[in-house]
Short mmCIF file of C-alpha atoms in Angstrom, two decimals:
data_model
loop_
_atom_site.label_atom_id
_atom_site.label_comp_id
_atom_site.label_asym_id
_atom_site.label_seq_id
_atom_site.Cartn_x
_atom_site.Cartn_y
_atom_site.Cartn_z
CA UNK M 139 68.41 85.52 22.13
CA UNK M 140 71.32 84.25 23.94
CA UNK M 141 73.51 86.95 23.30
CA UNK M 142 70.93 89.17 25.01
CA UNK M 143 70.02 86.37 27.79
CA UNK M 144 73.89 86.84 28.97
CA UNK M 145 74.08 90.90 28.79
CA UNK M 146 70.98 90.41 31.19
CA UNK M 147 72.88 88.17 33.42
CA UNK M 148 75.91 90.00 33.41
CA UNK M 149 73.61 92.96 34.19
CA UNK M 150 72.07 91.33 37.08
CA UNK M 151 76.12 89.93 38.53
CA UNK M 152 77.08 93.31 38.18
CA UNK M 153 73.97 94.53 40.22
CA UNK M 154 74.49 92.34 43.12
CA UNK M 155 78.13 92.63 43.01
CA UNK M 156 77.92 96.33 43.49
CA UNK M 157 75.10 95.87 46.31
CA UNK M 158 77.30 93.84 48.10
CA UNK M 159 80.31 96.01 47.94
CA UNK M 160 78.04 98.84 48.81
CA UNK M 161 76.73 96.74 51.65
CA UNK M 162 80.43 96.70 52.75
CA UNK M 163 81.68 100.29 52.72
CA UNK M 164 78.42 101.44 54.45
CA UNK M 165 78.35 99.41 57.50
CA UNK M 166 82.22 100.23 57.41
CA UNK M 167 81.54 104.05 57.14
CA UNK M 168 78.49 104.24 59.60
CA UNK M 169 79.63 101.59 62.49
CA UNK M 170 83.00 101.99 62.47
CA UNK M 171 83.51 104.11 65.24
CA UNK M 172 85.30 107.21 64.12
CA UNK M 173 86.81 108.89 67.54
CA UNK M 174 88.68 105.54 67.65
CA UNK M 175 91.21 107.30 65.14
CA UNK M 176 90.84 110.71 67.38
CA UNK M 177 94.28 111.49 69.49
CA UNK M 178 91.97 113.72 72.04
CA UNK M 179 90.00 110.51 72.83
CA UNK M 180 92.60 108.26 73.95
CA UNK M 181 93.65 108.62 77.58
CA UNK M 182 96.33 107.15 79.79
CA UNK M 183 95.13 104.55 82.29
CA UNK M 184 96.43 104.61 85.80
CA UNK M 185 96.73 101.68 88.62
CA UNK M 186 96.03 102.41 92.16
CA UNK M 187 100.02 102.14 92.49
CA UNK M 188 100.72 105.05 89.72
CA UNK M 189 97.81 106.57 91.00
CA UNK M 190 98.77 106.81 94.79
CA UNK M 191 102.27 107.76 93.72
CA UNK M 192 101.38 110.72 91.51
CA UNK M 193 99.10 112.08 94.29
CA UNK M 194 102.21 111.46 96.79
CA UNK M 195 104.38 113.47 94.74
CA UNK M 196 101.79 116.29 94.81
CA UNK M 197 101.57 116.30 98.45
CA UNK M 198 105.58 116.20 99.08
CA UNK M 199 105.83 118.79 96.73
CA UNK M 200 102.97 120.95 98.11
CA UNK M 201 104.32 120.94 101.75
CA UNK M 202 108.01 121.08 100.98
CA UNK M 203 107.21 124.38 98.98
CA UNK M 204 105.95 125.53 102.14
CA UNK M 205 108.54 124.54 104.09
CA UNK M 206 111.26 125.93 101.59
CA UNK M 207 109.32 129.20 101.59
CA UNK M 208 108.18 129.25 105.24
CA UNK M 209 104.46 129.30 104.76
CA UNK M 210 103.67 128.85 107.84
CA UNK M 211 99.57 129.79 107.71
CA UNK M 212 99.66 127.03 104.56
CA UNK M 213 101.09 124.97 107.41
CA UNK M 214 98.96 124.97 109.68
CA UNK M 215 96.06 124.93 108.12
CA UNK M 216 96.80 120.71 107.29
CA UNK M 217 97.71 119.99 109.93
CA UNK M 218 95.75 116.79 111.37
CA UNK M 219 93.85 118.06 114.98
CA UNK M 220 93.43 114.72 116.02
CA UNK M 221 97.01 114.85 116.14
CA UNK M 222 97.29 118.41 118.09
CA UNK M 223 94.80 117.38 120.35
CA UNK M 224 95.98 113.76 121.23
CA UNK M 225 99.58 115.10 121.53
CA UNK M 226 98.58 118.26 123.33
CA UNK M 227 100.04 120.73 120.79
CA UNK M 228 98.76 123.87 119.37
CA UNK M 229 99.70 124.08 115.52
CA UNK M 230 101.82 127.23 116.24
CA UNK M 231 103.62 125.02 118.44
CA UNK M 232 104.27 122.44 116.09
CA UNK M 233 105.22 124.78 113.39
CA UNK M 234 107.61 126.77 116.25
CA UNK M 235 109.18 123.02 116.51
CA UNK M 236 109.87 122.45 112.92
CA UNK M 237 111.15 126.01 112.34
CA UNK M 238 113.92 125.16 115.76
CA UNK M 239 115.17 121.94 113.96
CA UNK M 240 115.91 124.32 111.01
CA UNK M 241 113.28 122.51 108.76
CA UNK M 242 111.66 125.49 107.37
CA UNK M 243 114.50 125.93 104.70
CA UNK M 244 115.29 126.70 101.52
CA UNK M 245 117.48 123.12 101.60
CA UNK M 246 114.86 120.82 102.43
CA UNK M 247 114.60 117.48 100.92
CA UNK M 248 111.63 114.81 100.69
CA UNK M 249 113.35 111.25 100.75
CA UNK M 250 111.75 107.50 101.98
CA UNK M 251 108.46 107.92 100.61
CA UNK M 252 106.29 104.94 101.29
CA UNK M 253 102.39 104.38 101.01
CA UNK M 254 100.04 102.31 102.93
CA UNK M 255 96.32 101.94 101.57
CA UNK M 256 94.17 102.25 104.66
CA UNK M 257 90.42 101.24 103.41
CA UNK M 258 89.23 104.16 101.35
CA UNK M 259 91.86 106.36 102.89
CA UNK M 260 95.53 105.75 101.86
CA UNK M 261 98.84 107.00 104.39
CA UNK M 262 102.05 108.65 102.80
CA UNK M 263 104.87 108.97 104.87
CA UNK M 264 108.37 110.51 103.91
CA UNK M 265 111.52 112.14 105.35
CA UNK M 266 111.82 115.63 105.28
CA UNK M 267 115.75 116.75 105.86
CA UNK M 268 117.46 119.91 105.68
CA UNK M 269 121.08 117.78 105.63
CA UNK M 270 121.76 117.46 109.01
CA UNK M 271 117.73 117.37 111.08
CA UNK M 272 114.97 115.36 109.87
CA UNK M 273 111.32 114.58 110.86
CA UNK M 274 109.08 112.10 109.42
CA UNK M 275 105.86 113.66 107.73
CA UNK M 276 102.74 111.67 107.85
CA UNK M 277 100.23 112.75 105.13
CA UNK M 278 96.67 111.16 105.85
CA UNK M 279 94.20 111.16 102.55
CA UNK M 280 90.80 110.59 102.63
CA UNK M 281 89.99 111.09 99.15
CA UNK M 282 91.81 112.48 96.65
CA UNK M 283 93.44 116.39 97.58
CA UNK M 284 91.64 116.09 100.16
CA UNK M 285 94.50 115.19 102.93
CA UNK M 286 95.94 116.01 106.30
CA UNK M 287 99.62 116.12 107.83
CA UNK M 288 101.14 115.03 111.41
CA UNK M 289 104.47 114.63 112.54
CA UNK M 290 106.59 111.60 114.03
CA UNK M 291 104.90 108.20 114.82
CA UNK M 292 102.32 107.19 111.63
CA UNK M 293 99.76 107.08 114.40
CA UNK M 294 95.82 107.74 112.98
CA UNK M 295 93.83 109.05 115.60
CA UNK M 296 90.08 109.24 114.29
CA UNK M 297 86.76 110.10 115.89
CA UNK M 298 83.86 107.47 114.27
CA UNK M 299 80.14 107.16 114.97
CA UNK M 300 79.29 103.42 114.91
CA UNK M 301 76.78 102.05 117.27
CA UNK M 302 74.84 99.15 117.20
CA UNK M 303 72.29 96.83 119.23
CA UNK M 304 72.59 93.39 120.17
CA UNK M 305 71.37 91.00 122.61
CA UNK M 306 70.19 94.71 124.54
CA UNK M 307 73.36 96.20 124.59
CA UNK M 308 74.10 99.25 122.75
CA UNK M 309 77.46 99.38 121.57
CA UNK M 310 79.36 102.43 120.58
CA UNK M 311 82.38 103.20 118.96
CA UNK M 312 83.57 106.96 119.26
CA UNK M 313 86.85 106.78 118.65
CA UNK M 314 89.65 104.71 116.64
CA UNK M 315 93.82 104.77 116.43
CA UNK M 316 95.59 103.05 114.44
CA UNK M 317 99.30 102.38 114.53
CA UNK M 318 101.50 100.19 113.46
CA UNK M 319 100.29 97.02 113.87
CA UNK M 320 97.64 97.84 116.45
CA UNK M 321 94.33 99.14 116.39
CA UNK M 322 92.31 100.41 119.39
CA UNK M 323 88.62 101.06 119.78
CA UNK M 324 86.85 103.27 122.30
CA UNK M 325 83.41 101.13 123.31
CA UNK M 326 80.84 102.51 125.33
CA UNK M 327 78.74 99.46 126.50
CA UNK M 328 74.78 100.31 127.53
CA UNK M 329 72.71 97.53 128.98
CA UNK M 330 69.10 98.93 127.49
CA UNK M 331 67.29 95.43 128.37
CA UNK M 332 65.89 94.72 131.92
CA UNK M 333 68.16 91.76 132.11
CA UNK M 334 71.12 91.47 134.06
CA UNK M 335 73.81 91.29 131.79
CA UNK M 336 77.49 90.09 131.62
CA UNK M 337 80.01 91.12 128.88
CA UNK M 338 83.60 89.19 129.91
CA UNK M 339 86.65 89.99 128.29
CA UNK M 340 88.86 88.06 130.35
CA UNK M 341 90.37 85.71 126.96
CA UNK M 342 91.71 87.34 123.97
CA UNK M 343 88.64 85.60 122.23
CA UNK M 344 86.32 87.22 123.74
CA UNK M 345 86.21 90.26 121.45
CA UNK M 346 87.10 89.87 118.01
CA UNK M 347 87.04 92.32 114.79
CA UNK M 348 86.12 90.88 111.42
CA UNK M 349 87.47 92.29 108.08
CA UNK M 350 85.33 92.32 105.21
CA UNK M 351 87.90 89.71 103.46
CA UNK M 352 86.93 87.67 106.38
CA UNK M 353 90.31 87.92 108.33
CA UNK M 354 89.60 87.60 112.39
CA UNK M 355 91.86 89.18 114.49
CA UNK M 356 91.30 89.24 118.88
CA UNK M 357 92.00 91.21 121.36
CA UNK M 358 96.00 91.70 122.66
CA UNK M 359 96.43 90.19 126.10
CA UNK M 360 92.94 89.22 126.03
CA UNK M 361 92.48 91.87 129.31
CA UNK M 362 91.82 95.10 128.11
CA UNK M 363 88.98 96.18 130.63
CA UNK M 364 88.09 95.41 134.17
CA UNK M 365 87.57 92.01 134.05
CA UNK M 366 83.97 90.83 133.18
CA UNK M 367 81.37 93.01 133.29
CA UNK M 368 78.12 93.28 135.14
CA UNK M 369 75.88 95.39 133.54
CA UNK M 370 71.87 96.13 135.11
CA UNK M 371 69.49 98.10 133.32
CA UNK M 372 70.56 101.41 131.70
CA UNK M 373 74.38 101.12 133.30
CA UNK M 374 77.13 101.50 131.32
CA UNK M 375 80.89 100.85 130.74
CA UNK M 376 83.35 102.45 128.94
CA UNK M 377 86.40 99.81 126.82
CA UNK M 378 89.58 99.95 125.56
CA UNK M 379 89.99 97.37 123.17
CA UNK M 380 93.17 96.97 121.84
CA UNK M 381 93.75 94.56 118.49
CA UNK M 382 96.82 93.31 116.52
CA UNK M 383 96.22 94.65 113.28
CA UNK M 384 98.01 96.03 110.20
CA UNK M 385 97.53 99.38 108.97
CA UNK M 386 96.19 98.61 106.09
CA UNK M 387 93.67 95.95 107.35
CA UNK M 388 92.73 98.29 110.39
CA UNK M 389 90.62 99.85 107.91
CA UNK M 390 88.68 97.26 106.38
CA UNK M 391 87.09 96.13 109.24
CA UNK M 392 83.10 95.10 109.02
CA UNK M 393 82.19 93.39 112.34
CA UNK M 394 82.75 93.43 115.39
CA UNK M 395 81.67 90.92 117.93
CA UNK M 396 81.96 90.18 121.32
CA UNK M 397 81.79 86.44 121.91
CA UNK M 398 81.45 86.01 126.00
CA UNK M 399 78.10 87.95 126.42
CA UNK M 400 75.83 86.66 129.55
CA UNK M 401 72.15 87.07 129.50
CA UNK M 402 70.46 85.72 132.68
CA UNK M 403 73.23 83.31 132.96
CA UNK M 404 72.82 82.44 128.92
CA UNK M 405 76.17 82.50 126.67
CA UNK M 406 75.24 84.20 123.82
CA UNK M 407 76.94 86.32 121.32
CA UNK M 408 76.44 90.25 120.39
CA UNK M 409 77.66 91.76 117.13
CA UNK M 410 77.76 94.80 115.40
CA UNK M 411 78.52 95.64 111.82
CA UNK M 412 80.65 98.67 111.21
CA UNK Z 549 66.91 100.01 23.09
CA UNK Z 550 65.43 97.50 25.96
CA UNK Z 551 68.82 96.90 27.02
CA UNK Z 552 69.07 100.53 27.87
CA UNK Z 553 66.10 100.77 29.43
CA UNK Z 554 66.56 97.98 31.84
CA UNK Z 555 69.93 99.36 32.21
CA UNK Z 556 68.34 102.69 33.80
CA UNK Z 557 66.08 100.11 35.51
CA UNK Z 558 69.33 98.48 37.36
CA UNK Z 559 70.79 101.52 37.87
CA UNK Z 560 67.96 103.34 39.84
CA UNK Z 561 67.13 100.17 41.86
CA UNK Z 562 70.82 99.85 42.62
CA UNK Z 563 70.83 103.64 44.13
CA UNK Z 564 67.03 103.44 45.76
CA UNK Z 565 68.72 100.07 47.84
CA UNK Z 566 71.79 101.87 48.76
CA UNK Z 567 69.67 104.53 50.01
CA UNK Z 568 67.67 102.20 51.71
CA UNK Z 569 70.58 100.36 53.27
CA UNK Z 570 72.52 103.40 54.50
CA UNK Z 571 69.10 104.60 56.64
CA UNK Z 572 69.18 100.81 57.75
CA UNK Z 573 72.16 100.54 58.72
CA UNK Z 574 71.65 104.06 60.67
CA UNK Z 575 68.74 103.24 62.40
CA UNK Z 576 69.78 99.90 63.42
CA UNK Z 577 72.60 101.17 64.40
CA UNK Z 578 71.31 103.72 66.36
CA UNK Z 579 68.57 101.55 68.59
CA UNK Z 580 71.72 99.35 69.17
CA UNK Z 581 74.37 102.05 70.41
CA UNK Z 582 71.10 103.87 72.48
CA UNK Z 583 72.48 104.68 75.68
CA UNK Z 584 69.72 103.62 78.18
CA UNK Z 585 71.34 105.70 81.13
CA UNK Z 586 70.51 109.23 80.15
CA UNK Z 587 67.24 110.11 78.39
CA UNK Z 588 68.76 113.45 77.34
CA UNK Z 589 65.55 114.73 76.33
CA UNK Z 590 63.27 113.77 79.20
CA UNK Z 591 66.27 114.33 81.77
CA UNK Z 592 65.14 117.05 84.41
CA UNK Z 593 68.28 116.31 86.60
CA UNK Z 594 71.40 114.72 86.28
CA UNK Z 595 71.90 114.63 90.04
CA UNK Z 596 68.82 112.01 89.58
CA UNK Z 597 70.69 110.18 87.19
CA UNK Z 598 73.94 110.49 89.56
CA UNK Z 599 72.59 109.69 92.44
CA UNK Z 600 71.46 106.17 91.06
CA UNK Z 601 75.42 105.04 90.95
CA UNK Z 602 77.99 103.76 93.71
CA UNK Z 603 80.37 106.75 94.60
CA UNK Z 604 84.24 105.91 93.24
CA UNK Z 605 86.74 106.43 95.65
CA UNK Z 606 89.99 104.45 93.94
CA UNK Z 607 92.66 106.79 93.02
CA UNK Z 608 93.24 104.80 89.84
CA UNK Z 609 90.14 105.94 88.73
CA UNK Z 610 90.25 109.57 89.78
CA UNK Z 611 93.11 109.86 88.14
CA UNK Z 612 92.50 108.78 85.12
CA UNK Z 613 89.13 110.92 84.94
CA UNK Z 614 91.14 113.69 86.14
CA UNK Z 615 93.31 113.70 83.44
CA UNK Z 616 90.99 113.69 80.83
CA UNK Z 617 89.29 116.74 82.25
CA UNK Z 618 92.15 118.47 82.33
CA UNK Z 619 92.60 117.77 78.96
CA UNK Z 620 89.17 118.99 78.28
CA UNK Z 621 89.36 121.98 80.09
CA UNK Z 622 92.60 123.57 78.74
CA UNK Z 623 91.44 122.84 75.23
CA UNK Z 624 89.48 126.57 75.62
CA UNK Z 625 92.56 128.20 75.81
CA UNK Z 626 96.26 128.03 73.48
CA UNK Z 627 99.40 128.36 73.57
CA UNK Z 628 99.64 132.06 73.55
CA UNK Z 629 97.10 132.29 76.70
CA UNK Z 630 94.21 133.07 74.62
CA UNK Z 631 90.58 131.85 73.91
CA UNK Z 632 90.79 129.09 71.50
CA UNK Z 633 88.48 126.69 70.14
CA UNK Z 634 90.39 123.26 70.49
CA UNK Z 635 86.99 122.32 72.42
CA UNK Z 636 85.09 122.15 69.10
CA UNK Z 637 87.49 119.51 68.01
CA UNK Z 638 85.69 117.46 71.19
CA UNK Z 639 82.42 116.96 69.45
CA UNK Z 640 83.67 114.02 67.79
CA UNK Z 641 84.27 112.33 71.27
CA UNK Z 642 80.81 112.66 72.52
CA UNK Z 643 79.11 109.36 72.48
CA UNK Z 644 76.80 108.50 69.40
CA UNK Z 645 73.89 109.07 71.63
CA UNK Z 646 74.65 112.62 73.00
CA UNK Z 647 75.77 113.78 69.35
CA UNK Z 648 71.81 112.57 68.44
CA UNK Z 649 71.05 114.67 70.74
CA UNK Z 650 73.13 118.07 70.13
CA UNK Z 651 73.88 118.89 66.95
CA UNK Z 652 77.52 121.19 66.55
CA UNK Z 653 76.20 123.83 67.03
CA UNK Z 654 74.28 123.17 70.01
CA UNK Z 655 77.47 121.63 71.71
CA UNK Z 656 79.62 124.50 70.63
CA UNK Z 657 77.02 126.38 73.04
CA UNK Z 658 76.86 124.14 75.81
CA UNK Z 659 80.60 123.67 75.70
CA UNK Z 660 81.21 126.91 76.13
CA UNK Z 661 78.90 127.01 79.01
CA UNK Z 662 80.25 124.41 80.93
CA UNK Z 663 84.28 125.67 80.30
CA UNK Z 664 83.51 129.02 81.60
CA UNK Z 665 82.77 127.88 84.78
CA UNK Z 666 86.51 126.96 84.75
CA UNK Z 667 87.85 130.18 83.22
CA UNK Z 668 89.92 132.26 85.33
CA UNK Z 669 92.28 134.86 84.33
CA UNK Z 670 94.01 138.09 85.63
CA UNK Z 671 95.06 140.99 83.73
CA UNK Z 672 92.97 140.11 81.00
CA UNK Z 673 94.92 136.58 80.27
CA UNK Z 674 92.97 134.17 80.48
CA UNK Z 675 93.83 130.66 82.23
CA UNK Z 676 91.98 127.40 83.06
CA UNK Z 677 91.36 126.80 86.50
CA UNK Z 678 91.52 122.90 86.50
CA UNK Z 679 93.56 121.80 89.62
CA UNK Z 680 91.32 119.85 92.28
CA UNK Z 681 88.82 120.16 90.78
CA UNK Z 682 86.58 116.99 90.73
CA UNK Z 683 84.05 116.84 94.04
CA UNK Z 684 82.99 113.83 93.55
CA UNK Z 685 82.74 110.80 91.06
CA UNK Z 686 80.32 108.15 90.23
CA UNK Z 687 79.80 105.45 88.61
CA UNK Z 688 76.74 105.03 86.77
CA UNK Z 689 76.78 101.81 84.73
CA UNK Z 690 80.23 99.58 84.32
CA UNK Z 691 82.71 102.10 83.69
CA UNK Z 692 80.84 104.80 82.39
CA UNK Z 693 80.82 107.70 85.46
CA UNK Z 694 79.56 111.18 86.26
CA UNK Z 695 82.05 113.49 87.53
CA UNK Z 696 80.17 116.24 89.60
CA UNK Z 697 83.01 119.36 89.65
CA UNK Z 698 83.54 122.67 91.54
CA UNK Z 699 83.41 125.23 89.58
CA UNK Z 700 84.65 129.17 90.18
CA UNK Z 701 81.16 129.95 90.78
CA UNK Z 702 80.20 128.65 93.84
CA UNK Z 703 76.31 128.67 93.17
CA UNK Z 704 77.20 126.88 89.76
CA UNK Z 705 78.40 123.37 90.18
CA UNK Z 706 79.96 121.62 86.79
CA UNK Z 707 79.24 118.26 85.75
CA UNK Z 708 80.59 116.05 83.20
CA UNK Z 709 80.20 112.11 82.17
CA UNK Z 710 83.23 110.14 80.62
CA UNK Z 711 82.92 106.63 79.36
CA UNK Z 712 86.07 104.83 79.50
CA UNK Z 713 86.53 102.12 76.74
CA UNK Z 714 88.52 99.44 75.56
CA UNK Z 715 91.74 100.59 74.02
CA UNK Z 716 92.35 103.41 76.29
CA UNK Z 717 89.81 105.50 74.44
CA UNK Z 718 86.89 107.63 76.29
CA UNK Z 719 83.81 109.23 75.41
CA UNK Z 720 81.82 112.32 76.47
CA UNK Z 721 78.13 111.33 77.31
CA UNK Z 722 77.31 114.81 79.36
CA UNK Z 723 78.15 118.40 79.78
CA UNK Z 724 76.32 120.63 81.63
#
C-alpha cells in the first residue's frame, strides 16, 4: 500500500516537474524574439553629427566630380538663384568665373569642411583648391539630397511667406538673409484698422525676434527704418530689420514682436508667430 | 496493471497541457505584441495611416532608415549582378504582427512587388536603383516610421515601415 502510495507520488513529482520545464522552454521558444539573433536585422545607428558628415562627404564628392570632369550643366543646375539673383549673376557666369580661376580641374581638392545646423536646414561649407586658387563652396540643404550651392560669403538669401495680424496691422515677411551673425527681415507693415496707428522703431527694443528655446535677440542700432511710423487706414510701410543673430539660431526663430506699437495714442504690443 | 494505466493517464494529461500551454502562450502572446497602428486587414490606405504622424526631418534618422533600405533593396540582387533571393531571408524581420498577417509565401509576392519598383538594369544586368531614394519619412508612433519612396515608376510610389528597436535591431511592419 505504501510502496504503491510513493510510485503514485513520484508519478505525480515527475508530472509537474516536466510541466514546469515544459512551461519553460515554451515561453522561451514562442516569446523569445527570434530576429534578435538575425545579422540582416541589426542596423547601425547614426547621430545628427555622423549623419550631417556622411551627407557632407556626398555633396563634396558630388560637386568636385563635376568640377574635376567639367560638368558644367551638373553645375549649374545647383546652383542657389537666390544667390544669382541677389549677386546679379547668371549661372553661366558663375561657372565662366570658376573655370578662369582654373577650378574646373582634374587637381581639385575639397579641404575645411565645416557644418552649421540652420533649423531644419543644415549649411556645409568647404574649400575647393586646385593648389594655387581657391573659392569657398557653400552647400545649403533643406532636407536630405535635396541641397543647393553658392559661392564666397555663407550668405542665405531666402524668400518666406509669413504674415500675421495684430493690433490691425498686417505684418509680412517676404524675404530673409542670413549671414554670419546677422539676420535681416523684409516687413511690409499694413494698417487694416480705421485707427491711426504708430509703429516706432527708434530703440533697439522696439522689435525683437524670439527663438523657440526662448532666446530674445533686438534689433542692431535700434534704427533700421524711418524713424516711427505713422500709419492711417490701408497705408503701408516697407522695413528692414536687421538682428544680431547666429546662423544657427537665425533659423529657429518663432515670434516676432514689435514692442512700441501706438493705437490712438495707446502703447500696446503686436506679435506674430512665424 | 493500475499503475500502467494511470501511467498512460499522466502521460496524456501531461501532452493535452503542453498543448494547451503552447496555444496559450501564442495567443497571449499575440494580443500582447498586436500592433495597434496598422490594421493590415481593414487598411484601405497607408497614406491614411502616414498621414496621422509628424514628418522626420533629422539627418540622424534618415540616415539610419536609409541604410537599412539599402540593405533591403540590394538583397534582390548578388554578387554576380543577378536576381537573387536574399529578400526571402527578410521574412524573419517583419514584425510578429505583419508575419500574422502574410504568410511566406504571400511576402515572397509582395516583396517582389515592392523591389521591382527599384530594379533597374541595362544590357540585361540587372542593378538596384537605391540612391536618394526616400521622399519623405514619418513617424508614426515612438520610433516606429513610414518611409514613403520614389520609385522608377513615376505613377508607382514605394512605401515601407521600419521599427527601430533597442539593441540596434529593426523590424519590417509594411511593404507595399
Amino acid at each position: 500500500m505504501l510502496d504503491e502510495l510513493l510510485t503514485d507520488k513520484r508519478i505525480k513529482y515527475a508530472f509537474f516537474g516536466l510541466l514546469a520545464i515544459a512551461f519553460i522552454v515554451i515561453v522561451y521558444i514562442v516569446w523569445i524574439p527570434k530576429n534578435n539573433e538575425l545579422e540582416i536585422s541589426k542596423y547601425t545607428a547614426y547621430d545628427e553629427n555622423t549623419a550631417n558628415e556622411a551627407l557632407r562627404e556626398k555633396y563634396v564628392k558630388t560637386i568636385t566630380s563635376y568640377m574635376r570632369v567639367g560638368n558644367t550643366e551638373k553645375l549649374k543646375e545647383l546652383l542657389n538663384s537666390n544667390y544669382l539673383v541677389e549677386n546679379e549673376l547668371t549661372a553661366e557666369e558663375c561657372i565662366n568665373a570658376l573655370a578662369k580661376n582654373g577650378l574646373l580641374s582634374l587637381r581639385i581638392e575639397a579641404i575645411n569642411p565645416i557644418t552649421v545646423v540652420c533649423g531644419n536646414n543644415v549649411l556645409h561649407t568647404y574649400i575647393v583648391t586646385n593648389g594655387t586658387n581657391r573659392e569657398k563652396v557653400n552647400v545649403f540643404e533643406t532636407y536630405p539630397n535635396t541641397y543647393t550651392m553658392f559661392f564666397g560669403d555663407s550668405v542665405i538669401y531666402q524668400d518666406i511667406d509669413v504674415s500675421g495680424v495684430s493690433q490691425g496691422v498686417n505684418f509680412e515677411i517676404s524675404k530673409m538673409t542670413v549671414k554670419n551673425n546677422q539676420l535681416t527681415y523684409e516687413v511690409k507693415c499694413t494698417n487694416l484698422s480705421s485707427n491711426s496707428i504708430v509703429i516706432d522703431t527708434t530703440s533697439a527694443s522696439s522689435v525683437v525676434v524670439a527663438t523657440k528655446s526662448g532666446n530674445v535677440y533686438t534689433l542692431i542700432g535700434g534704427i533700421n527704418s524711418s524713424k516711427d511710423v505713422t500709419l492711417s487706414k490701408d497705408s503701408s510701410i516697407n522695413m528692414t530689420l536687421d538682428f544680431a543673430i547666429s546662423m544657427s539660431e537665425a533659423f529657429n526663430i518663432s515670434k516676432l514682436s514689435f514692442t512700441d506699437v501706438y493705437v490712438n495714442n495707446e502703447k500696446v504690443l503686436a506679435q506674430i508667430g512665424m | 496493471m493500475e499503475d500502467k494505466k494511470n501511467n498512460k493517464l499522466y502521460l496524456i494529461g501531461l501532452i493535452l497541457t503542453i498543448i494547451c500551454l503552447v496555444l496559450l502562450i501564442q495567443l497571449l502572446k499575440k494580443s500582447l505584441s498586436k500592433n495597434e497602428i496598422y490594421d493590415y486587414a481593414n487598411m484601405e490606405s497607408i497614406v491614411n495611416v502616414m498621414y496621422k504622424g509628424d514628418e522626420v526631418v533629422a539627418r540622424a534618422t534618415y540616415m539610419t532608415l536609409n541604410d537599412i533600405i539599402s540593405n533591403y533593396l540590394d538583397s534582390y540582387i548578388d554578387v554576380n549582378a543577378s536576381i537573387s533571393d536574399g529578400y526571402k531571408a527578410y521574412y524573419d524581420v517583419l514584425s510578429d504582427s505583419y508575419k500574422d498577417y502574410l504568410s511566406r509565401g504571400q511576402y515572397e509576392k509582395r516583396a517582389v512587388a515592392f523591389l521591382k519598383k527599384f530594379l533597374v538594369g541595362e544590357n540585361d544586368i540587372p542593378a538596384m536603383n537605391d540612391v536618394d531614394i526616400i521622399k519623405s519619412i514619418y513617424e508614426v508612433a515612438n520610433n516606429e516610421y513610414i518611409v514613403k519612396l520614389d520609385s522608377n515608376f513615376q505613377k508607382e510610389v514605394a512605401y515601407i515601415g521600419i521599427k527601430l528597436k533597442n539593441g540596434n535591431t529593426y523590424e519590417i511592419t509594411y511593404i507595399e
